[in-house]
Tab-separated table of C-alpha atoms in Angstrom:
chain	number	residue	atom	x	y	z
A	2	MET	CA	0.000	0.000	0.000
A	3	LEU	CA	1.089	3.442	-0.824
A	4	THR	CA	1.057	5.943	1.975
A	5	GLN	CA	0.742	9.533	1.046
A	6	GLN	CA	2.910	11.921	2.918
A	7	LYS	CA	1.550	15.385	3.452
A	8	THR	CA	3.675	18.091	2.039
A	9	PRO	CA	4.326	21.303	3.997
A	10	ILE	CA	2.093	23.243	1.598
A	11	VAL	CA	-0.874	20.932	2.286
A	12	ILE	CA	-0.302	21.205	6.043
A	13	LYS	CA	-0.184	25.009	5.775
A	14	LEU	CA	-3.424	25.090	3.771
A	15	GLN	CA	-5.151	22.854	6.323
A	16	LYS	CA	-4.080	25.161	9.172
A	17	GLN	CA	-5.319	28.234	7.295
A	18	LEU	CA	-8.653	26.561	6.574
A	19	CYS	CA	-9.088	25.540	10.203
A	20	PHE	CA	-8.195	29.054	11.402
A	21	SER	CA	-10.580	30.759	8.960
A	22	PHE	CA	-13.420	28.387	9.963
A	23	LEU	CA	-12.796	29.072	13.657
A	24	LEU	CA	-12.646	32.837	13.081
A	25	SER	CA	-15.855	32.901	11.042
A	26	THR	CA	-17.649	30.830	13.712
A	27	ILE	CA	-16.578	33.272	16.429
A	28	MET	CA	-17.697	36.246	14.317
A	29	PHE	CA	-21.167	34.804	13.643
A	30	CYS	CA	-21.680	33.852	17.298
A	31	SER	CA	-20.650	37.294	18.552
A	32	LEU	CA	-22.819	39.014	15.923
A	33	TYR	CA	-25.849	36.989	16.998
A	34	PHE	CA	-25.191	37.622	20.696
A	35	PHE	CA	-24.692	41.397	20.363
A	36	SER	CA	-27.670	41.859	18.038
A	37	PHE	CA	-29.883	40.075	20.565
A	38	ASN	CA	-28.644	42.330	23.378
A	39	LYS	CA	-29.236	45.487	21.354
A	40	ALA	CA	-32.809	44.492	20.619
A	41	SER	CA	-33.489	43.760	24.269
A	42	ALA	CA	-32.021	47.115	25.373
A	43	GLN	CA	-34.526	49.101	23.268
A	44	ILE	CA	-37.406	48.731	25.717
A	45	LEU	CA	-38.737	52.208	26.529
A	46	SER	CA	-39.946	53.206	29.956
A	47	PRO	CA	-43.489	54.585	30.334
A	48	GLU	CA	-42.076	58.086	31.013
A	49	LEU	CA	-40.224	58.082	27.696
A	50	GLN	CA	-43.211	56.709	25.831
A	51	ALA	CA	-45.317	59.553	27.218
A	52	CYS	CA	-42.744	62.058	25.946
A	53	TYR	CA	-43.004	60.819	22.348
A	54	GLU	CA	-46.784	60.660	22.023
A	55	THR	CA	-47.428	64.247	20.846
A	56	ALA	CA	-45.470	67.316	19.844
A	57	GLN	CA	-46.608	69.166	22.980
A	58	ALA	CA	-45.411	66.273	25.167
A	59	ARG	CA	-42.026	66.280	23.397
A	60	TYR	CA	-41.693	70.015	23.971
A	61	ALA	CA	-42.632	69.649	27.647
A	62	CYS	CA	-40.036	66.908	28.122
A	63	PHE	CA	-37.439	69.013	26.301
A	64	MET	CA	-38.127	72.019	28.542
A	65	LYS	CA	-38.000	69.789	31.611
A	66	GLN	CA	-34.503	68.597	30.589
A	67	ARG	CA	-33.313	72.167	29.893
A	68	GLU	CA	-34.624	73.579	33.146
A	69	GLY	CA	-31.853	75.554	34.902
A	70	ALA	CA	-29.396	75.211	31.994
A	71	LEU	CA	-28.792	78.968	31.794
A	72	GLU	CA	-27.899	79.189	35.492
A	73	ARG	CA	-25.545	76.204	35.174
A	74	ALA	CA	-23.884	77.780	32.134
A	75	LYS	CA	-23.407	81.084	34.002
A	76	ALA	CA	-21.931	79.248	36.989
A	77	ARG	CA	-19.506	77.343	34.720
A	78	GLU	CA	-18.477	80.597	33.029
A	79	THR	CA	-17.774	82.384	36.328
A	80	LEU	CA	-15.801	79.366	37.540
A	81	ARG	CA	-13.807	79.280	34.293
A	82	ARG	CA	-13.020	82.996	34.520
A	83	SER	CA	-11.967	82.782	38.160
A	84	ILE	CA	-9.661	79.861	37.351
A	85	GLN	CA	-8.208	81.765	34.406
A	86	GLU	CA	-7.577	84.868	36.547
A	87	ALA	CA	-5.954	82.775	39.290
A	88	LYS	CA	-3.664	81.104	36.738
A	89	GLU	CA	-2.680	84.464	35.276
A	90	GLU	CA	-1.950	85.834	38.746
A	91	LEU	CA	0.210	82.805	39.583
A	92	ARG	CA	2.012	83.115	36.259
A	93	THR	CA	2.936	86.768	36.884
A	94	GLU	CA	3.907	85.985	40.473
A	95	LEU	CA	6.211	83.161	39.374
A	96	PHE	CA	7.738	85.352	36.665
A	97	ASN	CA	8.404	88.172	39.134
A	98	ARG	CA	9.802	85.730	41.702
A	99	SER	CA	12.220	84.215	39.189
A	100	LYS	CA	13.200	87.705	38.031
A	101	LYS	CA	13.924	88.761	41.637
A	102	LEU	CA	15.957	85.596	42.228
A	103	ARG	CA	18.032	86.210	39.084
A	104	GLU	CA	18.642	89.809	40.155
A	105	LYS	CA	19.625	88.692	43.657
A	106	ASP	CA	22.027	86.065	42.272
A	107	ARG	CA	23.503	88.652	39.900
A	108	LYS	CA	24.098	91.113	42.752
A	109	GLU	CA	25.700	88.393	44.881
A	110	ILE	CA	28.020	87.380	42.050
A	111	MET	CA	28.961	91.024	41.428
A	112	LYS	CA	29.802	91.424	45.137
A	113	GLN	CA	32.039	88.352	45.003
A	114	VAL	CA	33.732	89.699	41.859
A	115	GLU	CA	34.403	93.050	43.523
A	116	ILE	CA	35.762	91.338	46.628
A	117	SER	CA	38.035	89.089	44.555
A	118	ARG	CA	39.264	92.083	42.521
A	119	SER	CA	40.086	94.011	45.651
A	120	ARG	CA	42.080	91.051	47.035
A	121	ASN	CA	43.711	90.191	43.711
A	122	ILE	CA	42.372	86.644	43.735
A	123	SER	CA	41.336	84.907	40.523
A	124	HIS	CA	38.234	82.794	40.116
A	125	LYS	CA	40.419	79.726	40.711
A	126	GLY	CA	41.514	81.087	44.067
A	127	GLU	CA	45.071	81.961	42.978
A	128	LYS	CA	46.671	85.291	43.772
A	129	TYR	CA	47.654	87.527	40.927
A	130	SER	CA	48.840	91.043	40.444
A	131	LEU	CA	48.141	93.522	37.702
A	132	ASN	CA	51.187	95.058	36.083
A	133	PHE	CA	50.784	98.061	33.871
A	134	GLY	CA	53.469	99.137	31.489
A	135	PHE	CA	56.606	97.184	30.764
A	136	VAL	CA	57.294	93.863	32.397
A	137	ILE	CA	60.975	93.136	32.931
A	138	GLU	CA	61.786	89.490	32.534
A	139	VAL	CA	64.820	88.116	34.255
A	140	GLU	CA	67.051	86.150	31.939
A	141	PRO	CA	69.072	83.265	33.341
C-alpha cells in the first residue's frame, strides 16, 4: 500500500482553513449575541413613551430637561473665569519671583567679583597682580 505523505504546503493550507473556519464561527456567534442584546435594550420606559406621544409632550419633556441650563452655564463661566484669573496671577507671580531671584544672584556674584578684585584673587583662588606698562623678565 502506498502511503501519502503530506507536504508542507498541504499542512499550511489545512491550518489556514481551520483558522478561517474558527474565526468565522466566532464572528457569527458574537454578531448573533450582540444583536440580541441590542434588541433587548430598546425597551422604553413609560415616562419616555409619554414624551413621544405628541409634539406638545415632546416640547414639555425638552423644557424639563433644559430647566436651569442657563444658570448652570453662568456658573460654569464664572468658575472658568476665576480659574483663568488665578492662573494668570500665579504666572505673573512666578515670573516676578524668578526675576527677583536672578537679580539677587547677579548682585551676589557682582559682590564676590568686587571682593576678589580688591584682594587680587582669581576665580580659581590663585593670587595675581596687575602690572601696567613694561614687564621686565629676568634672563638666566
